[in-house]
Coordinates of C-alpha atoms and ligand atoms in Angstrom, one line a residue:
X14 CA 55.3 43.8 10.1
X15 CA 55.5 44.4 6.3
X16 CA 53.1 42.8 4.1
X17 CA 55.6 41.2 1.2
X18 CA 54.8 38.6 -2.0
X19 CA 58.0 37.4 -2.8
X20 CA 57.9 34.5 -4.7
X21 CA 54.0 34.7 -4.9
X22 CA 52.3 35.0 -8.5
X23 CA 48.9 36.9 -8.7
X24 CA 46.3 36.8 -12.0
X25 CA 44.6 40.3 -11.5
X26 CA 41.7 40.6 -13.8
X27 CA 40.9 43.8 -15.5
X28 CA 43.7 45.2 -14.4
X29 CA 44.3 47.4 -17.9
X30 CA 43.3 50.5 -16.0
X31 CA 41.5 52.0 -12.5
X32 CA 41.3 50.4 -9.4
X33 CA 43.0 46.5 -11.2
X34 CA 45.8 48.8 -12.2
X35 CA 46.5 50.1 -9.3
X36 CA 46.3 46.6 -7.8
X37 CA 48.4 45.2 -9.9
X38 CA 50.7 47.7 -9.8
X39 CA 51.0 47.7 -5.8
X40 CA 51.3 43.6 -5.7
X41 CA 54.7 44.1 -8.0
X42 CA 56.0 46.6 -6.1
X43 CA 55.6 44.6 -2.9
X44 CA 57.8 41.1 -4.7
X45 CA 54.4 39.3 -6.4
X46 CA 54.8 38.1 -10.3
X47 CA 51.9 39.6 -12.0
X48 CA 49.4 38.8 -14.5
X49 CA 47.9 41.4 -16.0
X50 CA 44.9 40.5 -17.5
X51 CA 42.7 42.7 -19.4
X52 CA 40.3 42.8 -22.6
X53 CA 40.8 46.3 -23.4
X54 CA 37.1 47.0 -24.6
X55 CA 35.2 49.9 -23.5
X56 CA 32.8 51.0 -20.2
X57 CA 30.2 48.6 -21.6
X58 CA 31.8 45.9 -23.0
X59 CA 31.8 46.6 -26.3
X60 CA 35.4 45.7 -28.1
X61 CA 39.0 44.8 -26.9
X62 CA 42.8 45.0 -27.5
X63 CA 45.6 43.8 -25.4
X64 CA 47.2 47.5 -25.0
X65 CA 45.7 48.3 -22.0
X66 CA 47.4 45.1 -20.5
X67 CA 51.0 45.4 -22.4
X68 CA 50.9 49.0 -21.0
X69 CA 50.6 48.4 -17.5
X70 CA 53.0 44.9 -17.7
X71 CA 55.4 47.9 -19.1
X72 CA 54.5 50.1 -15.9
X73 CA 55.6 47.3 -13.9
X74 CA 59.0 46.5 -15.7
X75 CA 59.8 49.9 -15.4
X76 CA 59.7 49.7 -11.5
X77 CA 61.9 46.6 -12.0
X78 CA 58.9 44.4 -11.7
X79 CA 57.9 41.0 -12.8
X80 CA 54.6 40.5 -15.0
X81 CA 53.1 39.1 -18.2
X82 CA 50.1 40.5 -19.9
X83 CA 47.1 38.3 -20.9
X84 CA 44.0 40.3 -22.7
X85 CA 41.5 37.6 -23.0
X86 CA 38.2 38.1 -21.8
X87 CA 37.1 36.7 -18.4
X88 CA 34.0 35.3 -19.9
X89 CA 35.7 33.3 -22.6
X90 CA 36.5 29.4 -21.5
X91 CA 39.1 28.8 -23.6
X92 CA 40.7 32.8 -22.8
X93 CA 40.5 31.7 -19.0
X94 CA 42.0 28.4 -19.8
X95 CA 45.0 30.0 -22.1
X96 CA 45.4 32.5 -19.3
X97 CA 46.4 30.1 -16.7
X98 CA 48.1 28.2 -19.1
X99 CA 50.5 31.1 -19.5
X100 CA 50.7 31.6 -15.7
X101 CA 51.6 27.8 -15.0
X102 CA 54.3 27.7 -17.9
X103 CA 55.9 31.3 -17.0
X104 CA 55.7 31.1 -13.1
X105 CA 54.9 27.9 -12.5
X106 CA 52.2 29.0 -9.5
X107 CA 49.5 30.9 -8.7
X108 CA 49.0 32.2 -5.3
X109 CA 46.5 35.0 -5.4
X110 CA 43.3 35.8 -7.5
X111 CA 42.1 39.4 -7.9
X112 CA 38.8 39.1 -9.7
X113 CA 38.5 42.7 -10.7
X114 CA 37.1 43.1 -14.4
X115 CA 34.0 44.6 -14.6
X116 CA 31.8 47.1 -16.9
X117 CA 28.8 49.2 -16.4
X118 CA 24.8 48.5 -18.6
X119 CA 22.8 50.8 -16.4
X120 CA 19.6 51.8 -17.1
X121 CA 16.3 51.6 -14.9
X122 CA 14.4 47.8 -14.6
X123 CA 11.9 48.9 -16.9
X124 CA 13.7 50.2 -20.0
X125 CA 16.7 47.4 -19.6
X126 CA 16.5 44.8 -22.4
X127 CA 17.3 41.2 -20.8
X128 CA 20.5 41.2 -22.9
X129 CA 22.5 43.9 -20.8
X130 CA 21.1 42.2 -17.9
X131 CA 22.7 38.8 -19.2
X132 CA 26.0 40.3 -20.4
X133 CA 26.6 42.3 -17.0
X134 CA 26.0 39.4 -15.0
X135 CA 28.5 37.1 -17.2
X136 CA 30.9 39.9 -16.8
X137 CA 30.6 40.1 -12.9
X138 CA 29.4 37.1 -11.6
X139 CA 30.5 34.5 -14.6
X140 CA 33.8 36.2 -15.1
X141 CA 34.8 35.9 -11.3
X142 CA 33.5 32.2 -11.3
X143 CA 35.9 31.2 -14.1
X144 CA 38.8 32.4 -13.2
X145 CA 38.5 31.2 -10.0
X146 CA 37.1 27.7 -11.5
X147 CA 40.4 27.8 -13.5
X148 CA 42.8 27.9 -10.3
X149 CA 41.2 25.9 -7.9
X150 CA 42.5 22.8 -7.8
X151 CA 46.2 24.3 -8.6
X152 CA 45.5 26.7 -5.3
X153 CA 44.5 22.9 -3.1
X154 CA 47.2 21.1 -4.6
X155 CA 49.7 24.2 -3.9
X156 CA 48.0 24.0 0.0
X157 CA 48.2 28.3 -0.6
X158 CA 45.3 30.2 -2.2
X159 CA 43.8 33.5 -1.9
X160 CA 41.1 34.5 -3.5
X161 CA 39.3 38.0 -3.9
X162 CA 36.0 39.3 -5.5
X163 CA 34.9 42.5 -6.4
X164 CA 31.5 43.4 -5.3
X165 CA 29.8 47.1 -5.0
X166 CA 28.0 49.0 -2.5
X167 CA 25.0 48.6 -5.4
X168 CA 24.6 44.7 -4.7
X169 CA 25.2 45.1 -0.6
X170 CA 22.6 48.2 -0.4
X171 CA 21.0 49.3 -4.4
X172 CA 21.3 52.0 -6.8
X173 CA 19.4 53.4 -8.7
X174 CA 19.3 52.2 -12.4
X175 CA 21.4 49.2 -11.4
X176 CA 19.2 46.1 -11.0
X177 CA 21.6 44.0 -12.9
X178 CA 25.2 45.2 -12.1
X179 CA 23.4 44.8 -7.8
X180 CA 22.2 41.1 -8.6
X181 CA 25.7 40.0 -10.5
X182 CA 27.3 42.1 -7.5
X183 CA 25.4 40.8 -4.3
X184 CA 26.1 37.1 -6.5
X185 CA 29.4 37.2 -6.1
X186 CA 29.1 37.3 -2.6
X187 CA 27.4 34.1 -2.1
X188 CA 29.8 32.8 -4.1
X189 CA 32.7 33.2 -1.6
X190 CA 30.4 32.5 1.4
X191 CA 30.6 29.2 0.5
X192 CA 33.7 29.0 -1.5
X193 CA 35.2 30.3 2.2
X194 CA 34.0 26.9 3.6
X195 CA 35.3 24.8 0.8
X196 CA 39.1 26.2 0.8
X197 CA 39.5 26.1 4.2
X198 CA 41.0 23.1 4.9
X199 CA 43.5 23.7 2.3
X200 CA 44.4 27.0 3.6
X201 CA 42.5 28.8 0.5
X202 CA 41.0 32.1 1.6
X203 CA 38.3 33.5 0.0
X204 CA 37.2 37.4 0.6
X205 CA 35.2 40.6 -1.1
X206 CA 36.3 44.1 -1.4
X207 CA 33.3 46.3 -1.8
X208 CA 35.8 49.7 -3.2
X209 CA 34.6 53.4 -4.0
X210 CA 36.9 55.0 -6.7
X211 CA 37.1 57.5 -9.3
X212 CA 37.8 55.6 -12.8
X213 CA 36.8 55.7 -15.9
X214 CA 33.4 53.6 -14.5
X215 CA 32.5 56.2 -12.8
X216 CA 34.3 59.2 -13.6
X217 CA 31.0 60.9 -15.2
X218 CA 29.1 60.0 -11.9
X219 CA 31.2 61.6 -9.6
X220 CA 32.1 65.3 -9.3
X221 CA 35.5 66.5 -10.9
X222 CA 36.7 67.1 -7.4
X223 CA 36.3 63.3 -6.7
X224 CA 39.2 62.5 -8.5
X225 CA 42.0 63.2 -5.9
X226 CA 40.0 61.8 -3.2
X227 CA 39.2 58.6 -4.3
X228 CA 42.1 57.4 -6.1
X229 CA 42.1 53.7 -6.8
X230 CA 45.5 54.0 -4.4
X231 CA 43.4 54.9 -1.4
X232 CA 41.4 51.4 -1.7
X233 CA 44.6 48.9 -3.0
X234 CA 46.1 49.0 0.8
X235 CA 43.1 47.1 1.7
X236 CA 43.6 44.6 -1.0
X237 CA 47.0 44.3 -0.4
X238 CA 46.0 42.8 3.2
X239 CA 43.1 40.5 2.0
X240 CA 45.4 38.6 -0.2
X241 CA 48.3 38.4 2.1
X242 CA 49.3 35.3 4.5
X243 CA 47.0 37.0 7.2
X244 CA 44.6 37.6 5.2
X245 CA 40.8 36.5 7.3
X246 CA 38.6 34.3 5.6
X247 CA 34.5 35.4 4.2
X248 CA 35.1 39.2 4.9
X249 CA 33.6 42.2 2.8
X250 CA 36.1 44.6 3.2
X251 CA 34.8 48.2 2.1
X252 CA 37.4 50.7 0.8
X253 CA 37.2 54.3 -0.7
X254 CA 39.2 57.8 0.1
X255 CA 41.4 55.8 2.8
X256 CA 38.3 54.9 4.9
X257 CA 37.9 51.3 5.2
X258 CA 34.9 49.7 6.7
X259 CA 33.6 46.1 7.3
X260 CA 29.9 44.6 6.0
X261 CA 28.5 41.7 6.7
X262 CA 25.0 40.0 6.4
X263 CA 23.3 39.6 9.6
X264 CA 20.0 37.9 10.7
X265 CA 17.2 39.6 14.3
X266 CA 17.2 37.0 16.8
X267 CA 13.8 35.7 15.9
X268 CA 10.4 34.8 17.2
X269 CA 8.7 31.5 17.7
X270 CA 5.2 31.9 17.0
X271 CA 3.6 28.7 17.8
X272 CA 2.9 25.2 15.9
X273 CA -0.2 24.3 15.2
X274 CA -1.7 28.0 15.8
X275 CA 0.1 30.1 13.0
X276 CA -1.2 32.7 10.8
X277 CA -0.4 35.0 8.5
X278 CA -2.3 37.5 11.8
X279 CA 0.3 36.4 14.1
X280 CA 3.5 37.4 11.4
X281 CA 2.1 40.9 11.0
X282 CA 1.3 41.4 14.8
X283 CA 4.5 40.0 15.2
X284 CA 6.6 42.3 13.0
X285 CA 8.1 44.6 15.2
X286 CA 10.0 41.8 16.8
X287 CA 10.9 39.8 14.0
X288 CA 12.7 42.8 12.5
X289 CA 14.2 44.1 15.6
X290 CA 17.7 44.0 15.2
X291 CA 19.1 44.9 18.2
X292 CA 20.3 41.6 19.3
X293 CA 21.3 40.6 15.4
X294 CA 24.0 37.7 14.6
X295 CA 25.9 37.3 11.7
X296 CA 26.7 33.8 10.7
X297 CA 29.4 31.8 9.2
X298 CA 27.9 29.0 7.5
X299 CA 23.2 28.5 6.8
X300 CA 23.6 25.2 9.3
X301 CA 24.1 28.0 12.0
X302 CA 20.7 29.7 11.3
X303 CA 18.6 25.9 11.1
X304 CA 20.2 25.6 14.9
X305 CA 18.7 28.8 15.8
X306 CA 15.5 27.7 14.2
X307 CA 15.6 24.7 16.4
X308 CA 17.4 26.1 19.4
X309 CA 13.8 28.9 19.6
X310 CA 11.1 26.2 18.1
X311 CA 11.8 23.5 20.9
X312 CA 12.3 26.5 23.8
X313 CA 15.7 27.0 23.6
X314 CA 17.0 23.4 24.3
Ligands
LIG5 P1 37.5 50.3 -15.0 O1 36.4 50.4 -16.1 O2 38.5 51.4 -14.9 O3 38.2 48.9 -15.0 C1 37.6 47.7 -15.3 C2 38.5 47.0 -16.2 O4 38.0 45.7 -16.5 C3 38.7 47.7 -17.6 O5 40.1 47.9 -17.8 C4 38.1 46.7 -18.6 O6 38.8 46.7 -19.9 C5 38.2 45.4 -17.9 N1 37.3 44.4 -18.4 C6 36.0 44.6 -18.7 N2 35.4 43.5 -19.1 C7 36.4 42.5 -19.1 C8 36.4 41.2 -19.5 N3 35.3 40.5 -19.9 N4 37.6 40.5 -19.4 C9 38.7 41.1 -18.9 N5 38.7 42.4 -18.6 C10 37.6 43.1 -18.7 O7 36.6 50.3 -13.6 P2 37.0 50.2 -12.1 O8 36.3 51.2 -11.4 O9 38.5 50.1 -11.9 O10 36.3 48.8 -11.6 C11 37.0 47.7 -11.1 C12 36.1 46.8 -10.4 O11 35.6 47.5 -9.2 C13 34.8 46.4 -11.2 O12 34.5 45.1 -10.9 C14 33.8 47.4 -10.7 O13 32.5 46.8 -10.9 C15 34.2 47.4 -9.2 N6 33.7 48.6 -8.5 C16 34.1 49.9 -8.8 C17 33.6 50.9 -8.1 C18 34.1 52.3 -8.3 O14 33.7 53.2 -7.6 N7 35.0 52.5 -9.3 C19 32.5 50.8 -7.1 C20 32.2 49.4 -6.9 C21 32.7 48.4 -7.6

């Protein structure tokens, strides 16, 4: 079956270059009005100009493609709000969110000032919330919405250097857990790609030899499929080099140490089992966890 978005419109953030390019790029190839959205500044924020945009809206015509370009800055209310202004009144609809944009402040915990901790996390976690803020109700009105967020391997697991890019990462995260919930009942679906690529974020941290194997084009199929019709709901997809991978969050069964007897003793004694994950469970919503709490505090009833 082929994946297709004809007569779907997409906003795609950042998509001036890299892995929103590519994106972009794909979705117009496969029938989807695009919006190209990008700032144009540099690696770390700094700057802007709507060429990177114009040149991939250009990319797209070329392939006899639909799409406008948009460079205002995720961040910016009134540059999110003119942005789907210009959507509404050229397409009419918006079907499918890519919240891509993204740049780079690293530098270890203790030398980071608070600023590039602030900016990276308005980038990431502000600039997906936004956006996303911005289409909502069109997306439940329309009954049609799908929603993705770009988080790294940094907020899932760490990396070195990156306290703040990890916390904005891991924060977007939470977002769609529960934004998953919310859109459900009006068919909104709301999922994370967690993508490895060589791009101008991270062309000076990978090897030269990087390049080939870890195009942005080896991570887009993935995004193609978490925007589609099918698309699940609350998934991390993981993408880089044509491996794709799924992570999720998942909690050890649990111990129930006793009522009135508890200690700080009985935790540590306790530890090996309270950390033993062989029996783990992932869950879909937190009431599912205060069950378990009650199912094991009352003996399993
Ligand atoms: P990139 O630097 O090539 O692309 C990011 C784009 O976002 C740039 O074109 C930039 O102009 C734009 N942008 C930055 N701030 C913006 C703002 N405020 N408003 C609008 N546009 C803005 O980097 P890449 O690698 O393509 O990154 C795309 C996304 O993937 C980012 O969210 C990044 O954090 C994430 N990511 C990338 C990984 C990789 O290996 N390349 C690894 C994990 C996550």
């Amino acid at each position: 079956m082929s994946i297709r978005f004809d007569g779907k419109v997409a906003i795609v953030t950042g998509a001036g270059g890299g892995l929103g390019r590519s994106h972009a790029l794909e979705l117009a190839r496969r029938g989807a009005k695009v919006v190209v959205n990008d700032l144009g500044g540099s690696r770390d924020g700094s700057g802007g100009s709507s060429d990177a945009a114009n040149k991939v809206v250009e990319e797209i015509k070329a392939l006899g493609g639909e799409a406008i370009a948009n460079g205002s800055s995720v961040t910016d209310d009134a540059g999110v709000a003119h942005m789907v202004k210009q959507t509404m009144d050229t397409f009419g609809r918006i079907d499918i969110l890519i919240n891509n944009a993204g740049i780079l402040r690293d530098k270890s915990f203790s030398k980071m000032e608070i600023a590039d901790f602030q900016l990276v996390v308005d980038v990431h976690l502000m600039g997906t919330v936004k956006p996303t803020k911005a289409v909502w109700q069109i997306m439940r009105d329309q009954g049609y919405g799908r929603i993705m967020v770009t988080t790294s391997s940094t907020g899932l697991y760490g990396n070195f250097g990156q306290t703040n890019y990890g916390a904005a990462k891991l924060g977007v995260v939470g977002f769609i857990n529960t934004l998953k919930l919310e859109g459900q009942k009006d068919n909104i679906r709301c999922n994370a790609l967690a993508p490895v690529a060589y791009t101008r974020m991270t062309s000076d941290l990978m090897p030269p030899e990087a390049e080939k194997m870890l195009s942005p084009e080896s991570v887009t199929p993935g995004v193609m499929f978490l925007v589609s019709e099918d698309a699940p709901t609350g998934m991390i997809l993981c993408a880089g080099a044509g491996v794709f991978a799924a992570a999720r969050m998942e909690e050890s069964e649990g111990v129930f140490l006793g009522g009135d007897d508890l200690s700080a003793e009985k935790v540590a004694a306790n530890w090996e089992k309270i950390s033993d994950f062989s029996n783990a469970a992932p869950y879909f919503m937190g009431g599912e966890q205060t069950g378990k709490f009650f199912k094991l505090a009352t003996g399993g009833k």
